[in-house]
Amino acid sequence: MELSSSTSQSRTSAGGPTAALVAAFVEVALPVPIRRVFTYRVPEGLVGKLSQGSRVAVSFHRRKLPGFVVGSRADMPEGVKRALPVAGLLEAEPVFTPELLRFLEQAAKYYMHPLGEVLRAAAPALPTGAMRRLRDDGFLEAEEHLPGQRVAHRTTWKITATGKDSSDVRLGARQREVMERFASRQSLFLDELRCTHANPRAVIRALAAKGLVELEEVEANPDPFFRAPVPRDEPPTPTGEQRFAIDAICQALERHGSDAFLLHGVTGSGKTEVYLRAIDEVRKGGRGAMLLVPEIALTPQLVGRFRARFGDEIAVLHSGLTGRQRDDAWQALRRGHVRVAIGARSALFAPVVDLGMIVVDEEHDPSFKQDDGFRYHARDMALLRAQYAQAVCVLGSATPSMETYHRATEGKIRLLSLPTRATGQRLPEVEIVDLRRHRHGPTGHPLLSGPLHHGLEQCLESGFQAILFLNRRGFSPSVRCVSCGAVAECPACSVALTEHRRQSALRCHYCDFQRAVAVPCVACGGLKYDRLGIGTEQLEQAIKESFSKAKVARLDRDTATGAGVEEVLDRLRDGEVDVMVGTQMVTKGHDIARVTLVGVVLADQSLGFPDFRASERTFQLLAQVAGRAGRADTPGKVILQTYQPDHPAVRLAAQHDYESFYAAEIQARREVGYPPFTRLVSARIHAGAEADARRAAQALATTARRHDTVRDGIVEVLGPAPAPLARLRGRYHYRLLLKSSDRKALRFLAAQLAAQIDEGLAPARASLDIDPL
């Protein structure tokens, strides 16, 4: 995305407190898939009470909806004979400040998405009182959930002291499985066990009778980031490289401009300390700041560092908050009681007062891109919001995206480098193991080579810890019928079912379809299956069998979510785990002092994806996971197992050489004409019948190819073609891709397709994805 300092004309005024509107009519953006606003009359009782950004209730096509006031007018639009009155004001204070509203209007324009849906995505849930008023007035169904409601307490099952030392207790297989879950979580809700065990209540009662678990009443949905006090820290003395970066950012803060920086630092270089120092300067100046992270549940250690520096004067915004907690955090930020917001991509919309800085940590991470609905990229929108707020924006990464580093090389953003680790420790030694030559080691497992096995032996014998990375959860990624060779597939998605052995089930990771393993093959009725490939569950089992004395734990979406992630990581930090097996959850910025070995089981796993970014993402993933080793005084080692040892993404990640990888990859992108040298717009089409999806996709393609910009070769049209996941949740998906180096021409053509989509492609549905990933 290309950003300029100039902004377009807007309905809102710049800066300052939100003034009440005195006009006879207001323009309201509604959460409907229509790219326009609607005019409503201001009734006598609301004159002088509505402002831009106010959330109001209105009638719309025999429905009653909440909407947002975005402008006013003295008379009705031409051709409109009658305007309905605004039914009510839902909150006394406007939800959006003028600055935030202007930013969101521009974001809606850039992503060609209806403004009302953008505002709904950005706004917090309505407070309980307002929700009740909507329900009582017929705006919501009586049974509709009230986001602000919560149960005061909830019952959980907690492992006892006896249960923690239950190795000698005689247990059945199912009881032992449940106790293994408690070993990684300490406490569990019964409904969590229902996800992986049939009839867990009987198992729990049997364990309780043996004194291994007990009931405990806990507060429902406590915020895991503020459960325990954190002692204030003593800021370390910055290195020379850190001091240079801090000074450059602070000088930009003094200018009150919208400067943008790329903080490119190797893993362990102390980027977080730069963030902390710079944000402290923002706070001292009476302004606010926000820190965006890829996944808040995976960064509790980072939140802990912010609490240690700033106390509880921060708001952590995440999906685990109750409606009341989220509303309290929003109000504290809006009123300036708290001036630092931390969260994932949606925290970008937080109403931080007098915003002075936005930090986007791990800016390269694809999770900053929203994949459905309002498909914005939080990194690009952070740059845009910083412009509107006259704030500094800092993008941080050890492995920047190609687009961001290209901007830095062209001088569009300033590059700040941290090329060495803050502790002075060397980056870990990396050994590449060629799986074509190195057969399985002593375990006999085809993906546990001799070098990796010996590395684990040495690590454990020395009393250190190891992380093994494999980006596939489950036991086996797929199973194949021995009789006919058919692979078990999801009936609703065009993907293979993954075996989850602990559940004795085959599961779809897209729609959550599940069936028992012992079900006849749908093609021939056969009952025997071969396992194809390896997942984290199988890897965990292999390590336990090979290193029987080692304490092994697994970190993936099957074993931990939300607060459970921190519990597993705490066990690793406290030395209760010797080997951590996990998916990319183990790569996300964790700093574990005694981890000296990182093993990547299949380093080239993502290189086969049909995506021009596959090489870039592989390099980033390998470099990030390698950075988990040797973070303290003891040197670390990384073992990369691969079938493609000479691939640049693997070879240069092993050398910790981002610049050489960037030089090779940017040249390849230039030659084939992909971003950052061109822009992309994707049309996503889906329907219940494959023929309907194909027909709608062809209709859009026909419109595009008839356009002058395509005939003149300015815009290239690729497709339509079935999407990489051609069938998903029972619907057939097609893609049409527009590509051009001429941004204006590309957007003009995209607008034509948006108009055709608005007119309707029934029974198919379609949407545009600007700058798709």
PDB file of C-alpha atoms in Angstrom, residues 372-524:
ATOM      1  CA  ASP A 372     -12.671 -12.169   5.953  1.00  0.00           C
ATOM      2  CA  GLY A 373     -15.188  -9.346   6.166  1.00  0.00           C
ATOM      3  CA  PHE A 374     -13.272  -6.054   6.312  1.00  0.00           C
ATOM      4  CA  ARG A 375      -9.982  -7.390   4.915  1.00  0.00           C
ATOM      5  CA  TYR A 376      -7.556  -4.769   6.177  1.00  0.00           C
ATOM      6  CA  HIS A 377      -3.845  -5.135   6.889  1.00  0.00           C
ATOM      7  CA  ALA A 378      -3.065  -3.715  10.337  1.00  0.00           C
ATOM      8  CA  ARG A 379       0.515  -2.803   9.373  1.00  0.00           C
ATOM      9  CA  ASP A 380      -0.561  -0.684   6.419  1.00  0.00           C
ATOM     10  CA  MET A 381      -3.435   0.841   8.347  1.00  0.00           C
ATOM     11  CA  ALA A 382      -1.077   1.653  11.235  1.00  0.00           C
ATOM     12  CA  LEU A 383       0.932   3.798   8.835  1.00  0.00           C
ATOM     13  CA  LEU A 384      -2.265   5.476   7.686  1.00  0.00           C
ATOM     14  CA  ARG A 385      -3.603   6.102  11.180  1.00  0.00           C
ATOM     15  CA  ALA A 386      -0.244   7.549  12.223  1.00  0.00           C
ATOM     16  CA  GLN A 387      -0.552  10.052   9.381  1.00  0.00           C
ATOM     17  CA  TYR A 388      -3.988  11.194  10.508  1.00  0.00           C
ATOM     18  CA  ALA A 389      -2.862  11.435  14.152  1.00  0.00           C
ATOM     19  CA  GLN A 390       0.503  13.074  13.343  1.00  0.00           C
ATOM     20  CA  ALA A 391       2.107  10.181  15.177  1.00  0.00           C
ATOM     21  CA  VAL A 392       5.332   8.222  14.731  1.00  0.00           C
ATOM     22  CA  CYS A 393       4.984   4.659  13.412  1.00  0.00           C
ATOM     23  CA  VAL A 394       7.635   2.021  14.150  1.00  0.00           C
ATOM     24  CA  LEU A 395       7.573  -1.314  12.298  1.00  0.00           C
ATOM     25  CA  GLY A 396       9.770  -3.924  13.963  1.00  0.00           C
ATOM     26  CA  SER A 397      11.032  -7.272  12.718  1.00  0.00           C
ATOM     27  CA  ALA A 398      14.063  -9.529  12.465  1.00  0.00           C
ATOM     28  CA  THR A 399      12.722 -10.661   9.080  1.00  0.00           C
ATOM     29  CA  PRO A 400      10.841  -7.720   7.514  1.00  0.00           C
ATOM     30  CA  SER A 401       8.329  -8.277   4.749  1.00  0.00           C
ATOM     31  CA  MET A 402       9.652  -7.673   1.258  1.00  0.00           C
ATOM     32  CA  GLU A 403       7.279  -4.736   0.854  1.00  0.00           C
ATOM     33  CA  THR A 404       8.424  -3.007   4.045  1.00  0.00           C
ATOM     34  CA  TYR A 405      12.149  -3.492   3.452  1.00  0.00           C
ATOM     35  CA  HIS A 406      11.702  -2.277  -0.128  1.00  0.00           C
ATOM     36  CA  ARG A 407      10.099   0.918   1.200  1.00  0.00           C
ATOM     37  CA  ALA A 408      13.082   1.374   3.483  1.00  0.00           C
ATOM     38  CA  THR A 409      15.604   0.904   0.664  1.00  0.00           C
ATOM     39  CA  GLU A 410      13.717   3.516  -1.377  1.00  0.00           C
ATOM     40  CA  GLY A 411      13.780   5.991   1.517  1.00  0.00           C
ATOM     41  CA  LYS A 412      10.011   6.014   2.068  1.00  0.00           C
ATOM     42  CA  ILE A 413      10.534   4.938   5.658  1.00  0.00           C
ATOM     43  CA  ARG A 414      13.738   5.234   7.689  1.00  0.00           C
ATOM     44  CA  LEU A 415      15.748   2.092   8.386  1.00  0.00           C
ATOM     45  CA  LEU A 416      17.165   1.570  11.898  1.00  0.00           C
ATOM     46  CA  SER A 417      19.353  -1.518  12.371  1.00  0.00           C
ATOM     47  CA  LEU A 418      20.178  -3.672  15.396  1.00  0.00           C
ATOM     48  CA  PRO A 419      22.599  -6.198  13.838  1.00  0.00           C
ATOM     49  CA  THR A 420      23.824  -7.829  17.091  1.00  0.00           C
ATOM     50  CA  ARG A 421      22.178  -9.375  20.143  1.00  0.00           C
ATOM     51  CA  ALA A 422      21.773  -7.029  23.104  1.00  0.00           C
ATOM     52  CA  THR A 423      23.531  -9.484  25.444  1.00  0.00           C
ATOM     53  CA  GLY A 424      26.552  -9.742  23.159  1.00  0.00           C
ATOM     54  CA  GLN A 425      25.814 -13.443  22.661  1.00  0.00           C
ATOM     55  CA  ARG A 426      26.489 -14.828  19.196  1.00  0.00           C
ATOM     56  CA  LEU A 427      23.614 -15.963  17.030  1.00  0.00           C
ATOM     57  CA  PRO A 428      23.163 -19.740  17.244  1.00  0.00           C
ATOM     58  CA  GLU A 429      25.159 -22.128  15.102  1.00  0.00           C
ATOM     59  CA  VAL A 430      22.917 -23.720  12.456  1.00  0.00           C
ATOM     60  CA  GLU A 431      23.419 -27.203  11.035  1.00  0.00           C
ATOM     61  CA  ILE A 432      21.542 -28.229   7.885  1.00  0.00           C
ATOM     62  CA  VAL A 433      20.700 -31.931   7.754  1.00  0.00           C
ATOM     63  CA  ASP A 434      20.003 -33.276   4.264  1.00  0.00           C
ATOM     64  CA  LEU A 435      17.224 -35.808   4.734  1.00  0.00           C
ATOM     65  CA  ARG A 436      18.015 -37.353   1.338  1.00  0.00           C
ATOM     66  CA  ARG A 437      21.318 -38.631   2.755  1.00  0.00           C
ATOM     67  CA  HIS A 438      20.717 -38.824   6.494  1.00  0.00           C
ATOM     68  CA  ARG A 439      18.318 -41.632   7.166  1.00  0.00           C
ATOM     69  CA  HIS A 440      16.507 -42.021  10.460  1.00  0.00           C
ATOM     70  CA  GLY A 441      18.510 -42.094  13.664  1.00  0.00           C
ATOM     71  CA  PRO A 442      18.303 -44.498  16.628  1.00  0.00           C
ATOM     72  CA  THR A 443      14.561 -43.868  17.041  1.00  0.00           C
ATOM     73  CA  GLY A 444      13.835 -45.444  13.687  1.00  0.00           C
ATOM     74  CA  HIS A 445      11.548 -42.556  12.853  1.00  0.00           C
ATOM     75  CA  PRO A 446      12.081 -41.288   9.267  1.00  0.00           C
ATOM     76  CA  LEU A 447      11.942 -37.628  10.349  1.00  0.00           C
ATOM     77  CA  LEU A 448      14.230 -37.893  13.377  1.00  0.00           C
ATOM     78  CA  SER A 449      17.679 -37.979  11.845  1.00  0.00           C
ATOM     79  CA  GLY A 450      20.856 -39.067  13.611  1.00  0.00           C
ATOM     80  CA  PRO A 451      22.178 -35.497  14.022  1.00  0.00           C
ATOM     81  CA  LEU A 452      18.889 -34.310  15.570  1.00  0.00           C
ATOM     82  CA  HIS A 453      18.748 -37.330  17.897  1.00  0.00           C
ATOM     83  CA  HIS A 454      22.350 -36.808  19.042  1.00  0.00           C
ATOM     84  CA  GLY A 455      21.746 -33.087  19.470  1.00  0.00           C
ATOM     85  CA  LEU A 456      18.806 -33.813  21.757  1.00  0.00           C
ATOM     86  CA  GLU A 457      20.886 -36.297  23.734  1.00  0.00           C
ATOM     87  CA  GLN A 458      23.664 -33.760  24.327  1.00  0.00           C
ATOM     88  CA  CYS A 459      21.218 -30.998  25.196  1.00  0.00           C
ATOM     89  CA  LEU A 460      19.340 -33.081  27.766  1.00  0.00           C
ATOM     90  CA  GLU A 461      22.493 -34.586  29.274  1.00  0.00           C
ATOM     91  CA  SER A 462      23.789 -31.036  29.844  1.00  0.00           C
ATOM     92  CA  GLY A 463      20.600 -30.083  31.697  1.00  0.00           C
ATOM     93  CA  PHE A 464      19.321 -27.684  29.042  1.00  0.00           C
ATOM     94  CA  GLN A 465      16.029 -27.522  27.150  1.00  0.00           C
ATOM     95  CA  ALA A 466      15.030 -27.986  23.504  1.00  0.00           C
ATOM     96  CA  ILE A 467      12.274 -26.853  21.175  1.00  0.00           C
ATOM     97  CA  LEU A 468      11.190 -28.988  18.221  1.00  0.00           C
ATOM     98  CA  PHE A 469       9.205 -27.230  15.522  1.00  0.00           C
ATOM     99  CA  LEU A 470       6.804 -28.904  13.112  1.00  0.00           C
ATOM    100  CA  ASN A 471       4.053 -26.835  11.546  1.00  0.00           C
ATOM    101  CA  ARG A 472       1.452 -29.610  11.385  1.00  0.00           C
ATOM    102  CA  ARG A 473      -0.759 -30.468  14.321  1.00  0.00           C
ATOM    103  CA  GLY A 474      -2.429 -33.805  14.812  1.00  0.00           C
ATOM    104  CA  PHE A 475      -0.917 -37.285  14.623  1.00  0.00           C
ATOM    105  CA  SER A 476      -0.891 -37.744  10.837  1.00  0.00           C
ATOM    106  CA  PRO A 477      -1.841 -35.086   8.255  1.00  0.00           C
ATOM    107  CA  SER A 478      -3.792 -37.709   6.298  1.00  0.00           C
ATOM    108  CA  VAL A 479      -4.655 -41.411   6.148  1.00  0.00           C
ATOM    109  CA  ARG A 480      -4.950 -43.659   3.079  1.00  0.00           C
ATOM    110  CA  CYS A 481      -7.073 -46.762   2.614  1.00  0.00           C
ATOM    111  CA  VAL A 482      -4.819 -49.815   2.252  1.00  0.00           C
ATOM    112  CA  SER A 483      -7.337 -51.558  -0.031  1.00  0.00           C
ATOM    113  CA  CYS A 484      -7.998 -48.880  -2.680  1.00  0.00           C
ATOM    114  CA  GLY A 485      -5.554 -46.045  -1.955  1.00  0.00           C
ATOM    115  CA  ALA A 486      -8.235 -43.412  -1.371  1.00  0.00           C
ATOM    116  CA  VAL A 487      -7.286 -40.629   1.059  1.00  0.00           C
ATOM    117  CA  ALA A 488      -9.928 -39.819   3.679  1.00  0.00           C
ATOM    118  CA  GLU A 489     -11.328 -36.372   2.853  1.00  0.00           C
ATOM    119  CA  CYS A 490     -13.678 -33.914   4.486  1.00  0.00           C
ATOM    120  CA  PRO A 491     -17.170 -34.145   2.963  1.00  0.00           C
ATOM    121  CA  ALA A 492     -17.521 -30.323   3.051  1.00  0.00           C
ATOM    122  CA  CYS A 493     -13.971 -29.193   2.147  1.00  0.00           C
ATOM    123  CA  SER A 494     -11.433 -30.247  -0.468  1.00  0.00           C
ATOM    124  CA  VAL A 495      -8.853 -31.231   2.144  1.00  0.00           C
ATOM    125  CA  ALA A 496      -7.660 -34.450   3.711  1.00  0.00           C
ATOM    126  CA  LEU A 497      -8.803 -35.305   7.213  1.00  0.00           C
ATOM    127  CA  THR A 498      -6.105 -35.172   9.877  1.00  0.00           C
ATOM    128  CA  GLU A 499      -5.797 -38.030  12.339  1.00  0.00           C
ATOM    129  CA  HIS A 500      -5.920 -37.037  16.006  1.00  0.00           C
ATOM    130  CA  ARG A 501      -4.921 -40.197  17.795  1.00  0.00           C
ATOM    131  CA  ARG A 502      -5.761 -39.141  21.347  1.00  0.00           C
ATOM    132  CA  GLN A 503      -9.337 -38.518  20.250  1.00  0.00           C
ATOM    133  CA  SER A 504      -9.403 -41.565  17.944  1.00  0.00           C
ATOM    134  CA  ALA A 505     -10.803 -39.224  15.323  1.00  0.00           C
ATOM    135  CA  LEU A 506     -10.219 -37.810  11.870  1.00  0.00           C
ATOM    136  CA  ARG A 507     -10.774 -34.048  11.821  1.00  0.00           C
ATOM    137  CA  CYS A 508     -11.000 -31.250   9.291  1.00  0.00           C
ATOM    138  CA  HIS A 509      -8.956 -28.230  10.403  1.00  0.00           C
ATOM    139  CA  TYR A 510     -11.140 -25.864   8.370  1.00  0.00           C
ATOM    140  CA  CYS A 511     -14.762 -26.704   9.208  1.00  0.00           C
ATOM    141  CA  ASP A 512     -14.224 -28.897  12.313  1.00  0.00           C
ATOM    142  CA  PHE A 513     -15.946 -31.920  10.757  1.00  0.00           C
ATOM    143  CA  GLN A 514     -15.004 -35.017  12.746  1.00  0.00           C
ATOM    144  CA  ARG A 515     -15.496 -38.762  12.427  1.00  0.00           C
ATOM    145  CA  ALA A 516     -14.083 -41.834  14.083  1.00  0.00           C
ATOM    146  CA  VAL A 517     -10.982 -43.450  12.609  1.00  0.00           C
ATOM    147  CA  ALA A 518     -12.590 -46.901  12.596  1.00  0.00           C
ATOM    148  CA  VAL A 519     -15.127 -46.068   9.885  1.00  0.00           C
ATOM    149  CA  PRO A 520     -15.184 -47.958   6.565  1.00  0.00           C
ATOM    150  CA  CYS A 521     -13.548 -46.255   3.587  1.00  0.00           C
ATOM    151  CA  VAL A 522     -16.195 -44.323   1.658  1.00  0.00           C
ATOM    152  CA  ALA A 523     -14.706 -45.535  -1.639  1.00  0.00           C
ATOM    153  CA  CYS A 524     -14.426 -49.287  -1.027  1.00  0.00           C
TER     154      CYS A 524
END
